[in-house]
Short mmCIF file of C-alpha atoms in Angstrom, two decimals:
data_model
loop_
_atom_site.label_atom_id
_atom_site.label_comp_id
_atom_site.label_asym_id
_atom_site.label_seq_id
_atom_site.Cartn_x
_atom_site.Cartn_y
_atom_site.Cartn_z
CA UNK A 1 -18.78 69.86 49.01
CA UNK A 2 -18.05 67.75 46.05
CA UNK A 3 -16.58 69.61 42.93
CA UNK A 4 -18.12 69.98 39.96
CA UNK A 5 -16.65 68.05 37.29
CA UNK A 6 -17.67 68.05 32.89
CA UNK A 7 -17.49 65.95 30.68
CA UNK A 8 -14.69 66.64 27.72
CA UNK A 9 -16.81 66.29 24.77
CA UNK A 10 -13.89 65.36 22.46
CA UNK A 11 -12.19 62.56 24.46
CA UNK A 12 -14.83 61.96 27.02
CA UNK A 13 -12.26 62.52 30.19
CA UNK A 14 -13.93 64.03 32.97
CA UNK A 15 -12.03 67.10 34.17
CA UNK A 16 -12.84 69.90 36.83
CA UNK A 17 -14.81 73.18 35.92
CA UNK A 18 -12.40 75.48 36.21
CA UNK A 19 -10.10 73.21 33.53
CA UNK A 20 -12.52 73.08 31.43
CA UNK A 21 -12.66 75.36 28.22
CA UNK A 22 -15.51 76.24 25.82
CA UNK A 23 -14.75 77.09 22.72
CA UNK A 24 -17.41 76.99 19.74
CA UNK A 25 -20.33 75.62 22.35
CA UNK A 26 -17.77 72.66 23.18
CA UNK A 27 -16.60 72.06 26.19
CA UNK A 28 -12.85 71.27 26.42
CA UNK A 29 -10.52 69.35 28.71
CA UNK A 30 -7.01 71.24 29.20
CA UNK A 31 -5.21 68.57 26.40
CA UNK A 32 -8.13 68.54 23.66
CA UNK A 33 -7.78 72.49 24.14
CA UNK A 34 -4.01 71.98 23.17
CA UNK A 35 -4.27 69.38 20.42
CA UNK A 36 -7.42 70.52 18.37
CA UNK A 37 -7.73 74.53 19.27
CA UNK A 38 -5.68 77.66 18.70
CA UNK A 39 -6.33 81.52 18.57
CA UNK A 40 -7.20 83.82 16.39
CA UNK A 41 -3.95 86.55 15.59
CA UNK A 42 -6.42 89.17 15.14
CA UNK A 43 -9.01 89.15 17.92
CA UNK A 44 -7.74 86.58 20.53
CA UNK A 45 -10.26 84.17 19.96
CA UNK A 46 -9.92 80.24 20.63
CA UNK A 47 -11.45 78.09 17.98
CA UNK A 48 -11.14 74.84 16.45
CA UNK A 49 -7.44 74.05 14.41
CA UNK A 50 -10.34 72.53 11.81
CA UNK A 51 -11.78 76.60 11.25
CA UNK A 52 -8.99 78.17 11.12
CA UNK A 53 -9.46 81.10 7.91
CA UNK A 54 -5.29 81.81 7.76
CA UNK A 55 -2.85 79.90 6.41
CA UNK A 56 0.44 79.12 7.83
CA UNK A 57 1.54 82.59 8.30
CA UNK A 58 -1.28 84.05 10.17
CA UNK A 59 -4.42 82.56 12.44
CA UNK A 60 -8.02 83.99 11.81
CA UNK A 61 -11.26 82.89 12.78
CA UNK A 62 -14.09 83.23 10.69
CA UNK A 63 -15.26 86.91 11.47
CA UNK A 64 -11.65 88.53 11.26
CA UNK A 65 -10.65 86.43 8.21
CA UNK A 66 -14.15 88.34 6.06
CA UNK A 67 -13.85 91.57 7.96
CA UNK A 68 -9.89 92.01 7.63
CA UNK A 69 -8.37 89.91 5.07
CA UNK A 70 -8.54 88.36 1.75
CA UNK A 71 -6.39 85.58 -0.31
CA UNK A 72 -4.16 86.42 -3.15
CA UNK A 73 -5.40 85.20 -6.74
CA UNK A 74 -2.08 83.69 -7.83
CA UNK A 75 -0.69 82.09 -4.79
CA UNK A 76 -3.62 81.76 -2.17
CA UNK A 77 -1.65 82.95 0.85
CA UNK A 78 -4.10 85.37 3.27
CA UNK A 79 -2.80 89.14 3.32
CA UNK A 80 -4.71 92.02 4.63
CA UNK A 81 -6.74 94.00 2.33
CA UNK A 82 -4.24 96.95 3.69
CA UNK A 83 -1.39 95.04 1.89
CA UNK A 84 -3.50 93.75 -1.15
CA UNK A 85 -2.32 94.73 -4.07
CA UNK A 86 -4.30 95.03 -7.48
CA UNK A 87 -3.56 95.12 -11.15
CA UNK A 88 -5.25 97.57 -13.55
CA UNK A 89 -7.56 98.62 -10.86
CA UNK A 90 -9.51 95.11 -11.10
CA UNK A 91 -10.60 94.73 -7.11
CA UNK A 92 -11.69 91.19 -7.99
CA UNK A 93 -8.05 90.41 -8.48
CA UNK A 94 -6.36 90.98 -5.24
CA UNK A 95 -2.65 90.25 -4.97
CA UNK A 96 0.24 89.62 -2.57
CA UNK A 97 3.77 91.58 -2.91
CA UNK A 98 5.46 89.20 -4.15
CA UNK A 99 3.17 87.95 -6.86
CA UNK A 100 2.08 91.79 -8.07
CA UNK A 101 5.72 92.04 -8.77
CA UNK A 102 6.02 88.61 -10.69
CA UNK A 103 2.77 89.79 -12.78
CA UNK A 104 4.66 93.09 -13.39
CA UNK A 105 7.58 91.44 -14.46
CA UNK A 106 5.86 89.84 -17.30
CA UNK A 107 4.09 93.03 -18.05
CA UNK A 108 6.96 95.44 -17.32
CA UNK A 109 6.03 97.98 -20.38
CA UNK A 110 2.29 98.95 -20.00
CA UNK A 111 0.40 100.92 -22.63
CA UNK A 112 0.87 104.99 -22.71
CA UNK A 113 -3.14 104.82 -21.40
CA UNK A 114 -2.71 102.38 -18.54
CA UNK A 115 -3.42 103.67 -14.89
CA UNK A 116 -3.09 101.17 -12.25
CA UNK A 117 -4.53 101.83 -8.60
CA UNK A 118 -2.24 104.43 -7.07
CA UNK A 119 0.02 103.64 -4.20
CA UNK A 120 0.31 106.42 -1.73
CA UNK A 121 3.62 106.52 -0.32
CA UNK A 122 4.28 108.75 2.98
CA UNK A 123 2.28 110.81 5.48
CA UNK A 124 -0.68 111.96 4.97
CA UNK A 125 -0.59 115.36 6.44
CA UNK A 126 -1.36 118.06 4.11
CA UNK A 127 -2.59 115.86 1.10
CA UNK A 128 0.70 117.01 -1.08
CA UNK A 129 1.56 114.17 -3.24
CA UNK A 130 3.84 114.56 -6.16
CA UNK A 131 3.76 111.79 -9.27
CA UNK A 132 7.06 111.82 -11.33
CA UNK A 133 6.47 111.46 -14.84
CA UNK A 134 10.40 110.95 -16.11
CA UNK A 135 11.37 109.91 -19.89
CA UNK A 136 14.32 108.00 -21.05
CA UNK A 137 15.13 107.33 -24.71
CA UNK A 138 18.17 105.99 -26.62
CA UNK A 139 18.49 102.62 -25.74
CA UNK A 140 15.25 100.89 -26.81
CA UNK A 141 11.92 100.15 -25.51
CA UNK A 142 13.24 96.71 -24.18
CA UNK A 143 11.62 94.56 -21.43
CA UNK A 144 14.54 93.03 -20.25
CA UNK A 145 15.90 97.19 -19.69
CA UNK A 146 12.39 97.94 -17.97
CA UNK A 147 12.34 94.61 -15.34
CA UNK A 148 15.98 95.86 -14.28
CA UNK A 149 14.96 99.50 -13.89
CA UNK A 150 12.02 98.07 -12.06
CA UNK A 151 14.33 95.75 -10.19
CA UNK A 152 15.77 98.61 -8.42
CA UNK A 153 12.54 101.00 -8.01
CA UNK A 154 10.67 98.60 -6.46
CA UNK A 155 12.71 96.20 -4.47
CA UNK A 156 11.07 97.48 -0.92
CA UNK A 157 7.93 98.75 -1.98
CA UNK A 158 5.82 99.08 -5.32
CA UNK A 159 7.21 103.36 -6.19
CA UNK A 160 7.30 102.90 -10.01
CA UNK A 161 5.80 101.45 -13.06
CA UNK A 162 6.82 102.41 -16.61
CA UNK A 163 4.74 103.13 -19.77
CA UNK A 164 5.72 103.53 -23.63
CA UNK A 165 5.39 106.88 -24.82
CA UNK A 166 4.81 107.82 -28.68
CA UNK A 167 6.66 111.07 -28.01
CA UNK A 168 10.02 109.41 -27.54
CA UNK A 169 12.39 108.00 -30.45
CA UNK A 170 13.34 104.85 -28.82
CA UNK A 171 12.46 104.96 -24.80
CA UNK A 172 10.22 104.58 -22.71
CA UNK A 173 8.30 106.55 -19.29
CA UNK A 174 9.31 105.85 -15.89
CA UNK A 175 5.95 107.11 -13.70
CA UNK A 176 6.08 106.83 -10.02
CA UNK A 177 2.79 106.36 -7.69
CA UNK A 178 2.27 109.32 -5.84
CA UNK A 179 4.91 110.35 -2.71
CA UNK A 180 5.15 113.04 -0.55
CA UNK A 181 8.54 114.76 -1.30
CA UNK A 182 10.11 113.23 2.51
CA UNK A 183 9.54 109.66 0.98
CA UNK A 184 10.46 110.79 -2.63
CA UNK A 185 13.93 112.48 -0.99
CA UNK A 186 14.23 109.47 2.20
CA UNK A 187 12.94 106.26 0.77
CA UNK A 188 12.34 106.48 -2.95
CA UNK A 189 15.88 104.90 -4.38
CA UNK A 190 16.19 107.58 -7.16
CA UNK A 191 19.80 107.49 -7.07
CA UNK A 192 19.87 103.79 -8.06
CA UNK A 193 17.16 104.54 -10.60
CA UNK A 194 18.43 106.97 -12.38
CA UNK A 195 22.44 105.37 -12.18
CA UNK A 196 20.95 101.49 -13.66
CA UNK A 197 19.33 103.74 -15.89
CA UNK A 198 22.65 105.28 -17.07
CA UNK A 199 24.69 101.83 -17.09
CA UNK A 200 21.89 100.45 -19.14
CA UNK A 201 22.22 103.68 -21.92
CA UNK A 202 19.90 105.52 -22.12
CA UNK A 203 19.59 109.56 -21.55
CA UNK A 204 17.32 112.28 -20.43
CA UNK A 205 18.70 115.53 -20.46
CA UNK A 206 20.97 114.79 -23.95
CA UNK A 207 17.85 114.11 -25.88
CA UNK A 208 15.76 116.60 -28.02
CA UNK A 209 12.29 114.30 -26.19
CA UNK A 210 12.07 114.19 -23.20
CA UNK A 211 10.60 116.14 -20.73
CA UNK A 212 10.08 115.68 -16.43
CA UNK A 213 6.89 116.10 -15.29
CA UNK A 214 5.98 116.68 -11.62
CA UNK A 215 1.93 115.84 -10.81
CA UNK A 216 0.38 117.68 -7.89
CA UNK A 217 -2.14 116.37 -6.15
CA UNK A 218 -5.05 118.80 -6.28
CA UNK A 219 -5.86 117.57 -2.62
CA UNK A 220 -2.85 119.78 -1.63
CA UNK A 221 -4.25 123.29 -2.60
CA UNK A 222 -7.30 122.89 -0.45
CA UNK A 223 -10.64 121.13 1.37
CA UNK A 224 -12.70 122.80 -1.21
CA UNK A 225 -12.54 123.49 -4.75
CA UNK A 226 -12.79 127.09 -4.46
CA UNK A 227 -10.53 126.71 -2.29
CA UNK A 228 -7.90 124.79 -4.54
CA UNK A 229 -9.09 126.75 -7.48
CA UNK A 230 -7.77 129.96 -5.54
CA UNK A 231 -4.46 128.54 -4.90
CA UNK A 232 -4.13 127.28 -8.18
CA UNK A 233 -4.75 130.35 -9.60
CA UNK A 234 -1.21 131.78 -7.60
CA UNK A 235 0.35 129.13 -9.07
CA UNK A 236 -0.45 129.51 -12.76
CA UNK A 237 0.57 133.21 -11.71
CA UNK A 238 3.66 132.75 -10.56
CA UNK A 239 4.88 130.50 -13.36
CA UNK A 240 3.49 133.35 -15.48
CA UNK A 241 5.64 136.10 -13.23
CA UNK A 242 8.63 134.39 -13.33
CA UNK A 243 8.95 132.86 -16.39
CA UNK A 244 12.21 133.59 -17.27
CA UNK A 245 13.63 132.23 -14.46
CA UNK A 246 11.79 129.02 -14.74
CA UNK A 247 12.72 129.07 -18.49
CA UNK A 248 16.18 128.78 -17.12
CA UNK A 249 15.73 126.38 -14.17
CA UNK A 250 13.63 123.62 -16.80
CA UNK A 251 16.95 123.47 -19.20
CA UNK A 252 14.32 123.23 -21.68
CA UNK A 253 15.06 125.30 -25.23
CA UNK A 254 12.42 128.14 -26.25
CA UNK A 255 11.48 125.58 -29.35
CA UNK A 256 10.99 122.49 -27.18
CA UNK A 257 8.80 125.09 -24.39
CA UNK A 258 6.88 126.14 -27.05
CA UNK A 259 6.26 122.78 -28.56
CA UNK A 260 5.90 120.08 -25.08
CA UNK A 261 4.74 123.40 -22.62
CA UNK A 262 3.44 126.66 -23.63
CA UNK A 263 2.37 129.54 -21.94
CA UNK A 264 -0.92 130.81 -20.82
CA UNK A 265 0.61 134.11 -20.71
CA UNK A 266 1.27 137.10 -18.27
CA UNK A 267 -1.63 138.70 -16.81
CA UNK A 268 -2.35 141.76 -14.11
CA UNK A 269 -3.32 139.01 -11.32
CA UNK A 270 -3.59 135.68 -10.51
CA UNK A 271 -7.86 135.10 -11.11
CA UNK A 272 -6.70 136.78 -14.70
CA UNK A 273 -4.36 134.49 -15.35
CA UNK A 274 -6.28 131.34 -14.23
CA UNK A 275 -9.75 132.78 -16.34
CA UNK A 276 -6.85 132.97 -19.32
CA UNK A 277 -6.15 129.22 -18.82
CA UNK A 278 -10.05 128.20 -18.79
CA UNK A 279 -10.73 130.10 -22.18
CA UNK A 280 -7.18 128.58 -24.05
CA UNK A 281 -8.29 125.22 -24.37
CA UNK A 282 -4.99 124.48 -25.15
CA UNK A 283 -4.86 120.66 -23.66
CA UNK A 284 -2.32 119.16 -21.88
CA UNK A 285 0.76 120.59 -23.79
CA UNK A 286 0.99 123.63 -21.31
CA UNK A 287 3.58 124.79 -18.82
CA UNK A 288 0.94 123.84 -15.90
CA UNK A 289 -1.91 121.04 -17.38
CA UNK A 290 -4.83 121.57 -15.96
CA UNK A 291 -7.15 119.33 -17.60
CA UNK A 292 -6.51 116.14 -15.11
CA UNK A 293 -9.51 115.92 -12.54
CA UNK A 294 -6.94 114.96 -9.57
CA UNK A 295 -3.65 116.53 -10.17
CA UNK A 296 -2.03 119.96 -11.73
CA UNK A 297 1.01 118.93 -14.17
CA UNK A 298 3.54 120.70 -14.26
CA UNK A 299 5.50 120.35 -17.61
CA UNK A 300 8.24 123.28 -18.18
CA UNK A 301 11.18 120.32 -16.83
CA UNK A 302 13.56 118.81 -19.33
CA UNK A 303 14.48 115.36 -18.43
CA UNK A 304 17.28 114.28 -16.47
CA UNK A 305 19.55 111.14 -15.18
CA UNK A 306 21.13 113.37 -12.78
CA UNK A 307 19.95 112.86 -8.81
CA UNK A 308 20.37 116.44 -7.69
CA UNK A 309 18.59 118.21 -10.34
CA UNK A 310 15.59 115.84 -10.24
CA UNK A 311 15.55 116.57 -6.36
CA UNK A 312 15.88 120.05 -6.85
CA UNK A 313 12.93 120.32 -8.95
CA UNK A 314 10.70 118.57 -6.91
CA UNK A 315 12.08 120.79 -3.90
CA UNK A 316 11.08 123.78 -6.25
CA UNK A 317 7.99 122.47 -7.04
CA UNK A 318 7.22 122.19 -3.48
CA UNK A 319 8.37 125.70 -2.45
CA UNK A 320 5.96 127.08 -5.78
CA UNK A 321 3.19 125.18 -3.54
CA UNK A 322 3.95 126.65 -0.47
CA UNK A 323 4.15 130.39 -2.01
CA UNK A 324 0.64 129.61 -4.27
CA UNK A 325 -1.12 128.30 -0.48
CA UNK A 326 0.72 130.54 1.97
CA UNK A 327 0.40 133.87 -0.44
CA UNK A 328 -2.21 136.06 -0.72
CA UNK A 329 -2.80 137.38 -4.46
CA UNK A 330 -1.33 140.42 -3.38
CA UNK A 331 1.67 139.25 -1.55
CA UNK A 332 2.16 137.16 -4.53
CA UNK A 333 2.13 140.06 -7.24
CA UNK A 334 4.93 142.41 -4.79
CA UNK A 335 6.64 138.94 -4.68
CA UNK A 336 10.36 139.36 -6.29
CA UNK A 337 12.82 136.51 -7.39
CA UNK A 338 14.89 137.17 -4.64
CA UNK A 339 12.32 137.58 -2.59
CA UNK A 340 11.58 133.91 -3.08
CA UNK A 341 15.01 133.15 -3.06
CA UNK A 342 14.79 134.22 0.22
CA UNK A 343 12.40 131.34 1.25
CA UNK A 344 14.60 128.43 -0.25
CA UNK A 345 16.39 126.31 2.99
CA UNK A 346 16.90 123.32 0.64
CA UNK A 347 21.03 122.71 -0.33
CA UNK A 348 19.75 120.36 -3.63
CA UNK A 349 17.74 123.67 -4.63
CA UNK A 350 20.31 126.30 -3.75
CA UNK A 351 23.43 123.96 -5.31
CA UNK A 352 20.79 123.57 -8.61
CA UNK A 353 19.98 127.51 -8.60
CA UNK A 354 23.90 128.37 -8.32
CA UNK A 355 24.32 125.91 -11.24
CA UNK A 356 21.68 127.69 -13.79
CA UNK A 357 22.95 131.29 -12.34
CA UNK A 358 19.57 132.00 -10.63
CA UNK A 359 20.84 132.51 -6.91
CA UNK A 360 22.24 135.50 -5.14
CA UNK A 361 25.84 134.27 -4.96
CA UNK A 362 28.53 133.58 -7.62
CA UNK A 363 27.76 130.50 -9.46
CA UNK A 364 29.53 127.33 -8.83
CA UNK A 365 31.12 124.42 -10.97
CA UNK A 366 28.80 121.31 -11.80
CA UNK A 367 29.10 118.14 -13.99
CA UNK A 368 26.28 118.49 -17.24
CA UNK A 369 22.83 116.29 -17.10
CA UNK A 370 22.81 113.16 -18.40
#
């Protein structure tokens, strides 16, 4: 039987049928498929060199290259729109890495109203994110002082921007995207935040402005609002319930609360407390802020430059979240201090709460906030 040969429509060499390869309606010899075709990274599929979507980092054909990717606006390489990046939310815009952080660089002070596109940093479980707000002041509101503080944040991954705040007497606001408090303890670089911040002079804790806000995503207290309503409710209640404690733990003065975080005041349950908080209208100047659509604030916190307290409040932040889900109203109103003592595993938290005399054992020595 004689074999059944094709014609190689590129160089005309007639080859065997089961060396021949069709790719794009063409039909191939073994060495045109070699010289002129290669395959797609994505899908597997052979086209033409000549259609190739990528660049030289990546191989895409046509469909993958529109479904999958894009190309960044300042340098043209392909990324992924997983790993595009964009400035001040514009989605016409979309960046690379390495080019969002160039842009930043010439930008490294934003506005007190800008809000780029949030970067969510760690698992996804449970939907509880927590956004830093910290302040610095002392040393100027200086560029070259932000790009090195922004140096450090972000040299693996975009965790922080910073923004000029009205409030300080010569600072500025270091704001991270949101984290889960794993990333925020594991892979956020705080410590070399908050020590370039230091070597560079400014302060936190030694200032009469500035505060440390920790944003709650309100995701985390619920599927539903009445269901996040509810839990924020125990919250508000237990800041209410424990307030001197918390008074004590924030390092904040009675003036400065009063002023930067005031109180919705005590009341017989946590629905009471939360209807209290609806009818203040006090704005954002509260102990919890309520008035963002997509996170609680809380406010009480006096700045710092020191790594342990800033972990420590987040890690009391988080157990407050776990008492306002895991609580019912009444658990929460026979709740004592020690009693929630009693629920703290973290050694930041315990070392802080031995510091500001709020554990059950003796207190121990500690070095002041910066």
């Amino acid at each position: 039987m004689e074999e059944t040969t094709y014609i190689c429509e590129r160089c005309g060499e007639r080859v065997p049928a089961d060396a021949c390869t069709m790719v794009a309606d063409t039909i191939l010899c073994p060495d045109c498929v070699d010289t002129y075709t290669t395959v797609c990274d994505c899908c597997g599929e052979r086209l033409f060199v000549s259609d190739d979507h990528g660049d030289e980092n990546i191989t895409l054909c046509e469909h993958c290259y529109e479904r999958h990717y894009t190309n960044c606006e300042r340098c043209g390489r392909v990324i992924s729109y997983s790993d595009a990046y964009y400035e001040d939310d514009d989605e016409d815009e979309p960046l690379c890495y390495d080019c969002l952080q160039a842009r930043l660089q010439q930008a490294t002070i934003h506005d007190y109203s800008y809000t780029p596109r949030l970067i969510f940093h760690g698992e996804r479980d449970n939907e509880r994110f927590f956004g830093v707000e910290l302040e610095i002041d002392g040393n100027g509101k200086s560029r070259k002082n932000a790009g090195e503080i922004l140096n450090v944040a972000n040299e693996d991954a975009q965790n922080l921007y910073i923004k000029s705040d009205g409030s300080l007497d010569c600072g500025m606001e270091l704001v991270t995207h949101p984290m889960t408090l794993q990333y925020h303890l594991e892979q956020m670089p705080w410590k070399n935040v908050l020590r370039k911040a230091v070597e560079l002079g400014y302060l936190s804790h030694r200032t009469t402005t500035c505060g440390l806000h920790v944003h709650i995503s309100r995701a985390a207290f619920g599927e539903t609002e009445q269901e996040q309503e509810l839990s924020i409710a125990r919250l508000l209640y237990f800041v209410e319930k424990f307030w001197t404690e918390l008074l004590r733990f924030s390092r904040r003065t009675e003036r400065q609360i009063n002023r930067w975080a005031a109180r919705y005041g005590m009341k017989l349950s946590p629905k009471a407390v939360m209807e209290s908080a609806k009818d203040s209208r006090a704005g954002r100047y509260t102990a919890v802020n309520l008035t963002n659509e997509d996170t609680v604030e809380i406010r009480i916190f006096r700045g710092t430059l020191k790594y342990n307290t800033l972990i420590a409040t987040l890690q009391l932040v988080n157990a407050i979240c776990d008492v306002a889900l895991l609580l019912s109203d009444e658990e929460l109103q026979e709740l004592s201090w020690h009693g929630f003592l009693d629920r703290i595993r973290e050694p930041e938290l315990i070392q802080y709460l031995k510091e500001r005399n709020l554990y059950k054992n003796d207190p121990v020595m500690y070095e002041e906030d910066e």
